[in-house]
PDB file of C-alpha atoms and ligand atoms in Angstrom:
ATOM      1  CA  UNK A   5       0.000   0.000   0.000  1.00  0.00           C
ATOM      2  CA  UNK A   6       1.664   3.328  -0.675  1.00  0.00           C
ATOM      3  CA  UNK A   7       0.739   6.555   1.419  1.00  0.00           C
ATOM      4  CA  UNK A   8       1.159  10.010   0.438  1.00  0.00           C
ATOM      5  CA  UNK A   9       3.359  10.345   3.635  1.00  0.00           C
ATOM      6  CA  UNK A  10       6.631   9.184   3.306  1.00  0.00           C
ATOM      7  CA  UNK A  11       8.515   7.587   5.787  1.00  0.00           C
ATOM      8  CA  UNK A  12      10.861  11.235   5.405  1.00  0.00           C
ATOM      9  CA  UNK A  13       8.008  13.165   5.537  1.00  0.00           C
ATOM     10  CA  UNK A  14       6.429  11.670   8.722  1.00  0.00           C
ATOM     11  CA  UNK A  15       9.645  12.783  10.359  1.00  0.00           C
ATOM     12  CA  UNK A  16       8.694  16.519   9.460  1.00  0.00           C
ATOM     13  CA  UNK A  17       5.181  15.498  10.470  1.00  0.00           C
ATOM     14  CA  UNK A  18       5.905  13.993  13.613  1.00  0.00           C
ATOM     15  CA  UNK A  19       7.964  17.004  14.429  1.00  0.00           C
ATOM     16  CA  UNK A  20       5.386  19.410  13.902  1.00  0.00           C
ATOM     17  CA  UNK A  21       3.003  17.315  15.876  1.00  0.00           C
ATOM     18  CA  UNK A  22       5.754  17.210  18.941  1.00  0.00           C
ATOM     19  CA  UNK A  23       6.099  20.770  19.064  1.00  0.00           C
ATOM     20  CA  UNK A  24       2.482  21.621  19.291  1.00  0.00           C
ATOM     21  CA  UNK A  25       1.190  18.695  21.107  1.00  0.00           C
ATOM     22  CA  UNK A  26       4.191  17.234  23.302  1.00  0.00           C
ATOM     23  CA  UNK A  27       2.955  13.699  21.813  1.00  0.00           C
ATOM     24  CA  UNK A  28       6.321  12.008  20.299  1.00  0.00           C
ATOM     25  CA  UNK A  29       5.649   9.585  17.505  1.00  0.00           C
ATOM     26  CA  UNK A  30       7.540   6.572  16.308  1.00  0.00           C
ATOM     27  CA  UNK A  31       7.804   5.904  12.292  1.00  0.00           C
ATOM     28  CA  UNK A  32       7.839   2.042  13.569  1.00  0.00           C
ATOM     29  CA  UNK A  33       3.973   2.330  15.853  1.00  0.00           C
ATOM     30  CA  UNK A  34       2.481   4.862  14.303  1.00  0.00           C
ATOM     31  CA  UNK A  35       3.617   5.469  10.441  1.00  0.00           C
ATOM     32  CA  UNK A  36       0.001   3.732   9.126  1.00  0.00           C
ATOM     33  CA  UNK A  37      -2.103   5.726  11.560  1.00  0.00           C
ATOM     34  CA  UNK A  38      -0.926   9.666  10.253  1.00  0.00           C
ATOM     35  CA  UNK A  39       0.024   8.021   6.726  1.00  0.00           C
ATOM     36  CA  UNK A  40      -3.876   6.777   6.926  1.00  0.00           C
ATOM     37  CA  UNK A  41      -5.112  10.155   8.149  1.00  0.00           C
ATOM     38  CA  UNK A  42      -2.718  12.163   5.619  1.00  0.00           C
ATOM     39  CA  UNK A  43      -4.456  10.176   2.909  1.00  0.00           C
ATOM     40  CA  UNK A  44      -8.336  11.006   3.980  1.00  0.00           C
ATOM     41  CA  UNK A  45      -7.306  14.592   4.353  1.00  0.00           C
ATOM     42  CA  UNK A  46      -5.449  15.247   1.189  1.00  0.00           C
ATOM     43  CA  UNK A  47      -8.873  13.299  -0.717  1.00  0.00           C
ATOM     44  CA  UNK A  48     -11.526  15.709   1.377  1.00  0.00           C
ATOM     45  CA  UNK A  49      -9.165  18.754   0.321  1.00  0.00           C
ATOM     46  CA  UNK A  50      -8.487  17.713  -3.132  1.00  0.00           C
ATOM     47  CA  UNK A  51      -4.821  17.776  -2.508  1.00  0.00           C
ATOM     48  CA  UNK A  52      -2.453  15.907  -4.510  1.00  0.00           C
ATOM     49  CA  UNK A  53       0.109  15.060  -2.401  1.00  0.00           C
ATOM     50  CA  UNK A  54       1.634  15.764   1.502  1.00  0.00           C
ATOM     51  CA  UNK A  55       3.964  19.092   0.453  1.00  0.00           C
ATOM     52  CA  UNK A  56       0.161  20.829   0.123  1.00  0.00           C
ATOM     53  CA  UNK A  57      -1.616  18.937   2.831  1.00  0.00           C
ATOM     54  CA  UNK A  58       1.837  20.091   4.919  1.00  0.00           C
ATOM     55  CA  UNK A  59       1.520  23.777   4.179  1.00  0.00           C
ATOM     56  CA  UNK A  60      -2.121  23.955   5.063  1.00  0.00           C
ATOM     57  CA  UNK A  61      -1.478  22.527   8.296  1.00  0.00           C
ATOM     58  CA  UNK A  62       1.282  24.894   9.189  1.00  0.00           C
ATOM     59  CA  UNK A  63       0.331  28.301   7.318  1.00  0.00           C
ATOM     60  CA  UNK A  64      -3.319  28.769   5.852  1.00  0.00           C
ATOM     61  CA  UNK A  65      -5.073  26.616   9.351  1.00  0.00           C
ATOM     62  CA  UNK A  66      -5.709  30.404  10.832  1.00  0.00           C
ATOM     63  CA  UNK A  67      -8.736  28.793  13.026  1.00  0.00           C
ATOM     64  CA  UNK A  68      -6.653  25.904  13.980  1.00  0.00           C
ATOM     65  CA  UNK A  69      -9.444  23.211  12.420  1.00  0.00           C
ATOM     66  CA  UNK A  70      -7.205  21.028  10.143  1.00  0.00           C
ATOM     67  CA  UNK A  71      -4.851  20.264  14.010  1.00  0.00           C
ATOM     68  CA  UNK A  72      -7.496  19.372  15.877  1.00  0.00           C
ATOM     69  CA  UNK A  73      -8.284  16.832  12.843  1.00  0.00           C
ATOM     70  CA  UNK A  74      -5.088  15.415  13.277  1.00  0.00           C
ATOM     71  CA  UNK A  75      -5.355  15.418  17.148  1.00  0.00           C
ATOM     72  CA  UNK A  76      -8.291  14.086  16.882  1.00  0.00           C
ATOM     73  CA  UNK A  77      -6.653  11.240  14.684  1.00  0.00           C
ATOM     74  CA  UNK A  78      -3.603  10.588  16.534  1.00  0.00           C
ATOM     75  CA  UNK A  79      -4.294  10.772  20.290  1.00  0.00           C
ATOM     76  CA  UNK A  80      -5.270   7.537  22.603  1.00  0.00           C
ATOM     77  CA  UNK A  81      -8.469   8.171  24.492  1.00  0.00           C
ATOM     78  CA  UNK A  82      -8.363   4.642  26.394  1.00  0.00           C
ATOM     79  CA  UNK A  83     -10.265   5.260  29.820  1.00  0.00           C
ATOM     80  CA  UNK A  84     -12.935   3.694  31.547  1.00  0.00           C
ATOM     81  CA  UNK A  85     -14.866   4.769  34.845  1.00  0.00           C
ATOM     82  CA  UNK A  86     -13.329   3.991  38.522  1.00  0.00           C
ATOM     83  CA  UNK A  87     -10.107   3.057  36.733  1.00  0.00           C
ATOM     84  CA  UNK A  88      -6.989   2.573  39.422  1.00  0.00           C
ATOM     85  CA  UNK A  89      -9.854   3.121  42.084  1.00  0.00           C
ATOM     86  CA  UNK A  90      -7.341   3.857  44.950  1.00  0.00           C
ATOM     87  CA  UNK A  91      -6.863   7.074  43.459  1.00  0.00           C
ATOM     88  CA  UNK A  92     -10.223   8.233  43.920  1.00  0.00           C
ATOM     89  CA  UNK A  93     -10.529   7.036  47.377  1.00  0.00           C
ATOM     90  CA  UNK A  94      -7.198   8.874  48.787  1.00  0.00           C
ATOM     91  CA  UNK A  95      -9.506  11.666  47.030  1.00  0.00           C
ATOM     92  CA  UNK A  96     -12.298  11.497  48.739  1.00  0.00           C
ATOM     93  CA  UNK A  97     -10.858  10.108  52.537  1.00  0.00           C
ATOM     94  CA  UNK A  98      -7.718  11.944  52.530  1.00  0.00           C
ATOM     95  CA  UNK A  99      -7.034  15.080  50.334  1.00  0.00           C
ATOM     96  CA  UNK A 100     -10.326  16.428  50.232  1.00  0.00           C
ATOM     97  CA  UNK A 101     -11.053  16.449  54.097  1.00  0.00           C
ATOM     98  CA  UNK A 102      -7.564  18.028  54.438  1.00  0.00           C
ATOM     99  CA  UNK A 103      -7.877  20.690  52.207  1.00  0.00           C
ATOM    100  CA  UNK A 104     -11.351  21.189  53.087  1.00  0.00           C
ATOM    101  CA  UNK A 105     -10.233  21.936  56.621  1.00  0.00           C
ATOM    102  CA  UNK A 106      -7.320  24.324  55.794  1.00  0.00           C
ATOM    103  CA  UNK A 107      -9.589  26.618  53.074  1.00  0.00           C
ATOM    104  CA  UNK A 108     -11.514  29.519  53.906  1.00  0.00           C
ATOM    105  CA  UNK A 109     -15.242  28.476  54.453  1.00  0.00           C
ATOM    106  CA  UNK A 110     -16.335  30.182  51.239  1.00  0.00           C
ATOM    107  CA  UNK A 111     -13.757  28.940  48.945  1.00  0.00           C
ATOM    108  CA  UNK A 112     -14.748  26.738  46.081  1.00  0.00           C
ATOM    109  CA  UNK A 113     -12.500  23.722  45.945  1.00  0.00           C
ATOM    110  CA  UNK A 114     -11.440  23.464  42.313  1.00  0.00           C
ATOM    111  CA  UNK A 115     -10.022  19.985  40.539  1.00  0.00           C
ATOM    112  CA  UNK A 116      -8.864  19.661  36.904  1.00  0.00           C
ATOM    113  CA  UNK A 117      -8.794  16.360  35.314  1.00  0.00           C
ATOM    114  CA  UNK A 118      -6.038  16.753  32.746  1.00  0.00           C
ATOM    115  CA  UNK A 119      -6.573  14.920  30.554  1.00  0.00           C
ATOM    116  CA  UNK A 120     -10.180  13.611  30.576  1.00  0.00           C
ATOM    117  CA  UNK A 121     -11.071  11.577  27.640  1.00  0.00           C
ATOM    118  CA  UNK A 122     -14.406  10.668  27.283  1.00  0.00           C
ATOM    119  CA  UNK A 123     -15.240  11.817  30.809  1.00  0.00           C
ATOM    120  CA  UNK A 124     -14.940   8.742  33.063  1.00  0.00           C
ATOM    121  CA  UNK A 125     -12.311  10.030  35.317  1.00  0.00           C
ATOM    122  CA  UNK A 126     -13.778  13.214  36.093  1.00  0.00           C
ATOM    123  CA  UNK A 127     -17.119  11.627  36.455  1.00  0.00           C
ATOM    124  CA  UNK A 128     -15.612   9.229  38.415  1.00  0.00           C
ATOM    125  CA  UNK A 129     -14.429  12.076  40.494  1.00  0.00           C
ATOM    126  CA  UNK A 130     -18.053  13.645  40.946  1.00  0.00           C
ATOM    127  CA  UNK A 131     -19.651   9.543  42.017  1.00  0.00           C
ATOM    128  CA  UNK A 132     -16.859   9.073  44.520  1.00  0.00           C
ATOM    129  CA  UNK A 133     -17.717  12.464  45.964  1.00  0.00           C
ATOM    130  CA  UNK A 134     -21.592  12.264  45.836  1.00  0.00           C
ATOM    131  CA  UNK A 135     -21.079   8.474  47.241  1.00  0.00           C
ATOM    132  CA  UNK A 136     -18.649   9.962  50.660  1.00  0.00           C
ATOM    133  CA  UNK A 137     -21.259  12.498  50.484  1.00  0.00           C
ATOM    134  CA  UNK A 138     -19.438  14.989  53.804  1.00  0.00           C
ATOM    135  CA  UNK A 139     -17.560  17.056  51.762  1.00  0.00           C
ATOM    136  CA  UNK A 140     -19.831  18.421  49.165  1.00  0.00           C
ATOM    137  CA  UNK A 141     -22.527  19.030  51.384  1.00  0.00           C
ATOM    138  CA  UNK A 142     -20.509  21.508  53.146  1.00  0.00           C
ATOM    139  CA  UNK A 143     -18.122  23.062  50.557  1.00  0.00           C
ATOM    140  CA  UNK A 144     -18.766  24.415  46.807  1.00  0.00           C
ATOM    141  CA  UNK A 145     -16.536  21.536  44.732  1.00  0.00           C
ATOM    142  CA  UNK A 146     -15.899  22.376  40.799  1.00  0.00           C
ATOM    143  CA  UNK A 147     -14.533  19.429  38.683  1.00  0.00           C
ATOM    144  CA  UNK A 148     -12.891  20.636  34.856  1.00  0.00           C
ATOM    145  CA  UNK A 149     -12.128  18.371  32.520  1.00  0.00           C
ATOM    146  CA  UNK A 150      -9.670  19.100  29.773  1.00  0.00           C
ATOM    147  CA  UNK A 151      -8.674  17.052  26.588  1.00  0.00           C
ATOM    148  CA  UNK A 152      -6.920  18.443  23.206  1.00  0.00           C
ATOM    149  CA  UNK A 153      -9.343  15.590  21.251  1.00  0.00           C
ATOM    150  CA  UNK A 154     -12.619  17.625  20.639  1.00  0.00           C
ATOM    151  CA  UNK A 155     -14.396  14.558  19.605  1.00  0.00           C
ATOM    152  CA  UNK A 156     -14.129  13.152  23.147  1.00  0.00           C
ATOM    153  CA  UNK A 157     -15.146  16.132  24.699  1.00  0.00           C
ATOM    154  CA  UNK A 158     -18.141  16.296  22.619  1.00  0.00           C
ATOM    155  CA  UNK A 159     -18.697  12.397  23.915  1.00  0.00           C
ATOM    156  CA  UNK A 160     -18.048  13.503  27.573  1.00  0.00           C
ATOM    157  CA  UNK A 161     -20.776  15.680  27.550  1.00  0.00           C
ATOM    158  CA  UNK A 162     -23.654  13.678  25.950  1.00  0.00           C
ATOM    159  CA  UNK A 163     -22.000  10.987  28.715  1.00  0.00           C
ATOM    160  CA  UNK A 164     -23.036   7.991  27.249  1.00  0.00           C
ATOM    161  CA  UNK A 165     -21.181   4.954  27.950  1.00  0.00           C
ATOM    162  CA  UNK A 166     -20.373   1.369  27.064  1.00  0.00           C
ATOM    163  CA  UNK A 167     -20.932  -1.857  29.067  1.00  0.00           C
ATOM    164  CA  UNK A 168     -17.109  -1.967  29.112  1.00  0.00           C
ATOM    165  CA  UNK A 169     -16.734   1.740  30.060  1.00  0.00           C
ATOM    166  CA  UNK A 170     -18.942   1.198  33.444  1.00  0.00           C
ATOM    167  CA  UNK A 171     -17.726  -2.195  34.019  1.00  0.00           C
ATOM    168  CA  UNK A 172     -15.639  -1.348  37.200  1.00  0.00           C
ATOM    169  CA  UNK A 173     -18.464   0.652  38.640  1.00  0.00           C
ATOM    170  CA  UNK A 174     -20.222  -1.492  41.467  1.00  0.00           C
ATOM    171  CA  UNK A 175     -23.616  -2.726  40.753  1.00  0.00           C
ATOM    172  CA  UNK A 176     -25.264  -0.541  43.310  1.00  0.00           C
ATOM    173  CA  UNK A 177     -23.813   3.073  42.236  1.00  0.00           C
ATOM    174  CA  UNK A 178     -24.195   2.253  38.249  1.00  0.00           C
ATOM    175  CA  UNK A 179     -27.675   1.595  39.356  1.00  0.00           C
ATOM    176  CA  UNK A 180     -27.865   4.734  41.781  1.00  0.00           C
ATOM    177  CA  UNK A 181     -26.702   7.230  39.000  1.00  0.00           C
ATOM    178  CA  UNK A 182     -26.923   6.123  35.519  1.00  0.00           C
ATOM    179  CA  UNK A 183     -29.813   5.189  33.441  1.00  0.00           C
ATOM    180  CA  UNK A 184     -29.416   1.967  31.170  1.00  0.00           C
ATOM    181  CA  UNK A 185     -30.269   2.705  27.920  1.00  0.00           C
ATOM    182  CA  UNK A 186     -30.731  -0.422  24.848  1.00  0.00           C
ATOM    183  CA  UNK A 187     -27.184  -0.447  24.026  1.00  0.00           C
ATOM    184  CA  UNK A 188     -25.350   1.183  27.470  1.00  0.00           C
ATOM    185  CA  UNK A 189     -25.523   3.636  29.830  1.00  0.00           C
ATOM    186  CA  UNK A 190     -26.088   7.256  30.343  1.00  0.00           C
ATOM    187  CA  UNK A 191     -25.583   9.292  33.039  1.00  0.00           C
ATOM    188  CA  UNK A 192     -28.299  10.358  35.152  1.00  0.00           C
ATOM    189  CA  UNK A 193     -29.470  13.924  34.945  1.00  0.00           C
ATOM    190  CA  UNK A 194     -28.500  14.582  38.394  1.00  0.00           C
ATOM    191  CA  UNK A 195     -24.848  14.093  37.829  1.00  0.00           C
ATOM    192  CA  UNK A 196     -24.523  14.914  33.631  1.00  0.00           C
ATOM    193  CA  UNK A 197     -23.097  18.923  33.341  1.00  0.00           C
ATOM    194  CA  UNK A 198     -21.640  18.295  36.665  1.00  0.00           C
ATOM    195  CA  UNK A 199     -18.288  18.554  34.686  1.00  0.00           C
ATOM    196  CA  UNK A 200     -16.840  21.944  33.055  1.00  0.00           C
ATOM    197  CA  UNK A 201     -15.242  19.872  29.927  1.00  0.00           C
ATOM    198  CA  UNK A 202     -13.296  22.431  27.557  1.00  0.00           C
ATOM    199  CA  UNK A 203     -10.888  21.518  24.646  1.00  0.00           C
ATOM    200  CA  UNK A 204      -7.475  22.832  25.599  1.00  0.00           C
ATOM    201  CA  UNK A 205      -4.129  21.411  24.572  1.00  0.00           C
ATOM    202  CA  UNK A 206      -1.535  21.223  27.734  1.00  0.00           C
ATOM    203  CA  UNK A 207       1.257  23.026  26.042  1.00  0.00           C
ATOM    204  CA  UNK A 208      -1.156  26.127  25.089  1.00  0.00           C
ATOM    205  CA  UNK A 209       0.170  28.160  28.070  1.00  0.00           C
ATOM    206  CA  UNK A 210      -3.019  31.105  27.161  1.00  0.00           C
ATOM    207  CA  UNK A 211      -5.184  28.045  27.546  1.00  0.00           C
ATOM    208  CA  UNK A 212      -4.109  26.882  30.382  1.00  0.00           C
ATOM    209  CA  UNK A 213      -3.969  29.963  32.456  1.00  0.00           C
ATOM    210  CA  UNK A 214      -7.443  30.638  31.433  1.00  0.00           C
ATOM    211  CA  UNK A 215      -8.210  27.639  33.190  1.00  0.00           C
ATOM    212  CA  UNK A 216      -7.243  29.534  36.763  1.00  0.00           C
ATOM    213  CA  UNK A 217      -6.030  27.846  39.797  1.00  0.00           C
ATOM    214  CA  UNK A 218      -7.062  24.270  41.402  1.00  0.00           C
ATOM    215  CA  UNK A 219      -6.258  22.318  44.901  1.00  0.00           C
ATOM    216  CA  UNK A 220      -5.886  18.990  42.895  1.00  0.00           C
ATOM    217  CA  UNK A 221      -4.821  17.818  39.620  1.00  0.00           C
ATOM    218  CA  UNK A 222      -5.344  14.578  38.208  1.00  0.00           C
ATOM    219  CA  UNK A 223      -3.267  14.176  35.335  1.00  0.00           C
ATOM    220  CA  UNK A 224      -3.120  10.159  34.411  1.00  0.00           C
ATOM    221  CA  UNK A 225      -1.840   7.849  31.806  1.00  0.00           C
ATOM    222  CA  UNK A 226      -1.041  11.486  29.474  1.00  0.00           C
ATOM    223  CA  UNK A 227       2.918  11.955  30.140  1.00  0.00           C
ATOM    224  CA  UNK A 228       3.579   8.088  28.958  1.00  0.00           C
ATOM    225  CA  UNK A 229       2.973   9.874  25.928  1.00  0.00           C
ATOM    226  CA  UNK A 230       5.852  12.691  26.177  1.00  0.00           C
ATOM    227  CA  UNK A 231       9.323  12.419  26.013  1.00  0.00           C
ATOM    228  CA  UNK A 232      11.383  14.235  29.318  1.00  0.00           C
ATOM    229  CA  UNK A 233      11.166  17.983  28.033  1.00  0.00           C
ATOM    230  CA  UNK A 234       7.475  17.568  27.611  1.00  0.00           C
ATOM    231  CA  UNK A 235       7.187  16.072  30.328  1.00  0.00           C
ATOM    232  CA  UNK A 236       8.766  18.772  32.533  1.00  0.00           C
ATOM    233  CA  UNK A 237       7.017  21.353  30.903  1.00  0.00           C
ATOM    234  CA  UNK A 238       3.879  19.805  32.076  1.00  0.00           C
ATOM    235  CA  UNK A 239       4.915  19.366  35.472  1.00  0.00           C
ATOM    236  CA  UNK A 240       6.011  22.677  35.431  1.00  0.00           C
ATOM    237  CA  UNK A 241       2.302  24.230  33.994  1.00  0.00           C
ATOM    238  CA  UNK A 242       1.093  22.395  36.708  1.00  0.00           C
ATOM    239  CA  UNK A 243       2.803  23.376  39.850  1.00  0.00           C
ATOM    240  CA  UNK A 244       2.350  27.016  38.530  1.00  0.00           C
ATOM    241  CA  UNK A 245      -1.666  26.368  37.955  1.00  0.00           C
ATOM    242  CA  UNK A 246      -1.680  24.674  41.905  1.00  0.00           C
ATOM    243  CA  UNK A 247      -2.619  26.556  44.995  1.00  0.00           C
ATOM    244  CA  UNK A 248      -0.119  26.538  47.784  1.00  0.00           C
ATOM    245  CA  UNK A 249      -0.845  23.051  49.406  1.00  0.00           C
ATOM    246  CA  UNK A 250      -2.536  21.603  46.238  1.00  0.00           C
ATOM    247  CA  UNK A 251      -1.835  17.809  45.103  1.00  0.00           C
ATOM    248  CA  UNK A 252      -0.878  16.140  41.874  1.00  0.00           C
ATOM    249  CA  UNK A 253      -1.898  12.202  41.121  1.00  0.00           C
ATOM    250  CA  UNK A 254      -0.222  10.812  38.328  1.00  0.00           C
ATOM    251  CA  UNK A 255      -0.860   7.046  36.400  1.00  0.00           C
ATOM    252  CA  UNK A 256       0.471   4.120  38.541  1.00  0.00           C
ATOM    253  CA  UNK A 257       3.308   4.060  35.716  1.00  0.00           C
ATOM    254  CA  UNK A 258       4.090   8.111  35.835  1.00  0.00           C
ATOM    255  CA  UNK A 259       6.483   9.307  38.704  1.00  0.00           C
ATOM    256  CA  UNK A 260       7.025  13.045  39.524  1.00  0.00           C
ATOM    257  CA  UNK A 261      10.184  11.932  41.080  1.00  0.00           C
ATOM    258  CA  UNK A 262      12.019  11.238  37.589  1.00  0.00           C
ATOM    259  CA  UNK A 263      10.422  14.509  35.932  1.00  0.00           C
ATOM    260  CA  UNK A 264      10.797  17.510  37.905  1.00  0.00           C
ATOM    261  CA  UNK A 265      11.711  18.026  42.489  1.00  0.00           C
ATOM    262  CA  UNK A 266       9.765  20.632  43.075  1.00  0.00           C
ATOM    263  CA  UNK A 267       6.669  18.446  44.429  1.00  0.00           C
ATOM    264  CA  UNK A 268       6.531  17.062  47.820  1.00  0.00           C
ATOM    265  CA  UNK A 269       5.846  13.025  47.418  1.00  0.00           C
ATOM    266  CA  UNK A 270       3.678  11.773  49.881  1.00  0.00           C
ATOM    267  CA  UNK A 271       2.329   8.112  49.792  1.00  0.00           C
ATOM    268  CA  UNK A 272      -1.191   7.358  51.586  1.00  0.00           C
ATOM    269  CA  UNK A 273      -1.403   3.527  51.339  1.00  0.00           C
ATOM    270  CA  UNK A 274       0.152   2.286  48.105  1.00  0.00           C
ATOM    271  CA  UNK A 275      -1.226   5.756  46.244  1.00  0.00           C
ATOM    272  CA  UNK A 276       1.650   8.582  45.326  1.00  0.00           C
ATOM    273  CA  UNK A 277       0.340  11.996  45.845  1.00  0.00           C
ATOM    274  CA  UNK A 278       2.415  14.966  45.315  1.00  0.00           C
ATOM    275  CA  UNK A 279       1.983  18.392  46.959  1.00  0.00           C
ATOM    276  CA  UNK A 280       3.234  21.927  46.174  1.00  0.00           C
TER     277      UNK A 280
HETATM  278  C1  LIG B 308      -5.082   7.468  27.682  1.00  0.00           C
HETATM  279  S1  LIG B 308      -6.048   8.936  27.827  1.00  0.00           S
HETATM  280  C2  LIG B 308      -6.069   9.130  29.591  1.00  0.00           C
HETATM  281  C3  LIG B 308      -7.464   9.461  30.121  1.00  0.00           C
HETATM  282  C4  LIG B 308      -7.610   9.440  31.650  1.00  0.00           C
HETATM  283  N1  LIG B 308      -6.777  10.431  32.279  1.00  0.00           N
HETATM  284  C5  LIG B 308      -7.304   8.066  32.206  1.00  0.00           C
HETATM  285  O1  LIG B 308      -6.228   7.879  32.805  1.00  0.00           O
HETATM  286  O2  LIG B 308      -8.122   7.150  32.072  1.00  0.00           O
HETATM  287  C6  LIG B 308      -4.857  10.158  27.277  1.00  0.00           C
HETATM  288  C7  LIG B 308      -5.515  11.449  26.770  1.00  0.00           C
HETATM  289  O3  LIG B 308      -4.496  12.470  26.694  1.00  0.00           O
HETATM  290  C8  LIG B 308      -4.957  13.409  25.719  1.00  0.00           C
HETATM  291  N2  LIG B 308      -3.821  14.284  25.332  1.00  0.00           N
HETATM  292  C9  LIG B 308      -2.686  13.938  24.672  1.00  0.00           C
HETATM  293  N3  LIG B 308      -1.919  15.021  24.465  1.00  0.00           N
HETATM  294  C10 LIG B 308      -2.566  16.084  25.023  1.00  0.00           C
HETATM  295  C11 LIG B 308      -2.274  17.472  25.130  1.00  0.00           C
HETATM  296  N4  LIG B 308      -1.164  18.000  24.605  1.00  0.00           N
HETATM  297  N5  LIG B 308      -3.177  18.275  25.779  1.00  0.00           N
HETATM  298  C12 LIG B 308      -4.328  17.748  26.298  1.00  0.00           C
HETATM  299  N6  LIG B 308      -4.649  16.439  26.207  1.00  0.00           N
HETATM  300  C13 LIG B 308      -3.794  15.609  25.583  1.00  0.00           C
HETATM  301  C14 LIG B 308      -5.470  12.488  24.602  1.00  0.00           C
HETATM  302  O4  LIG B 308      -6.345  13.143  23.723  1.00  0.00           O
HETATM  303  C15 LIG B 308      -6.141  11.355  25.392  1.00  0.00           C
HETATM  304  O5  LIG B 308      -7.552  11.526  25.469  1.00  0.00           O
END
């Protein structure tokens, strides 16, 4: 099968796609992927080959549409709801009682999920909180969940899920707060729009401080993605975008440890949590 892209060209590609996105690609994993998505671009265009897909991309994409087509392409939005559960609990029992004893009364306690996906980890965020139930019911909680992938955002909000998706969930709370539809699940209307989801990319600084300042971030199973640099920026972006005594959780296979030592590592059971 020959592709537009050639193996030269998906080095320029893959460079572009690094600087913007912080997501390093390999010409060995993920050559057929962009050459595929090169391909179905260049034929809805009507370009002829990658030098004119390549300069569309770079100088005549003013609104920024034709990137988030190939974010949208390239990026892995594997997820599902209540996934590495421990997290959610040192949530819940542990950092949100302490924070909500050290904050002012009135302050709103703020977490970002960054990334998000298709939603499940913030909204397994908001069913952990609704299910411990002490928190909330004394203290204003906002939960924002970002992803550079608009098409999972969009699915995030009409939060309707797969068997697979809510397979973790127990029995009781899938039947407390979602509503089983023919093929699936859908969030109750209690809990859907309980999530501020937004389309921002990580490395978009103007984005990101938009976003204003939160007491946790979770930010799982993204950096695997980045190479060192990007991965300190983001670690960086973070710390600055955390209030004084805020946390970090990472993916069970991310450590803050090997990226930047500015955080201080705390672990509450088998969970890491790091604090500014
Ligand atoms: C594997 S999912 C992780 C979802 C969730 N945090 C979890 O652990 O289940 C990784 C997500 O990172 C997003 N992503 C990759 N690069 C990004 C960037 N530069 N800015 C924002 N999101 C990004 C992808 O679109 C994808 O949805």
């Amino acid at each position: 099968m020959s592709y537009l892209l050639s193996k030269e060209n998906f080095t320029k590609l893959g460079e572009f796609i690094y600087r913007k996105s912080g997501i390093s690609l390999e010409v060995s994993k993920h050559y057929e992927k962009l050459a595929k998505h090169v391909d179905k671009r260049a034929s809805e265009l009507s370009l002829d080959n990658f030098r004119k897909y390549f300069f569309k991309l770079r100088f005549e994409d003013k609104e920024g549409l034709e990137f988030q087509e190939l974010m949208n392409a390239i990026t892995v939005n594997e997820t599902y709801f209540f996934r590495e559960k421990d997290q959610f609990e040192v949530l819940v029992n542990r950092i949100l009682p302490e924070l909500h004893k050290t904050l002012p009364p009135s302050k709103t306690l703020r977490i970002l999920s960054s990334p998000c996906s298709t939603g499940e980890e913030p909204y397994s965020m908001i069913l952990h909180i609704v299910e411990e139930g002490t928190v909330v019911e004394q203290r204003d909680i906002e939960v924002v969940g970002i992803d550079i992938d608009s098409t999972v955002i969009k699915k995030a909000e009409l939060a309707r899920y797969s068997d697979r998706a809510v397979h973790a969930i127990p029995k009781d709370i899938l039947a407390r707060w979602f509503k089983k539809k023919s093929l699936g699940y859908e969030l109750g209307d209690e809990l859907k729009g309980s999530v501020d989801f937004q389309v921002v990319n990580i490395f978009d600084k103007a984005q990101m401080r938009s976003l204003g300042k939160f007491d946790v971030i979770f930010s799982r199973n993204m950096l695997i993605y980045f190479d060192d640099a990007s991965r300190k920026e983001v670690a960086m972006t973070f710390y600055d975008m955390l209030n004084p005594g805020g946390y970090v959780l990472l993916g069970h296979a991310e450590y803050m440890s090997r990226i930047v030592s500015v955080f201080n590592a705390k672990k509450v059971d088998t969970t890491l949590i790091y604090q500014k």
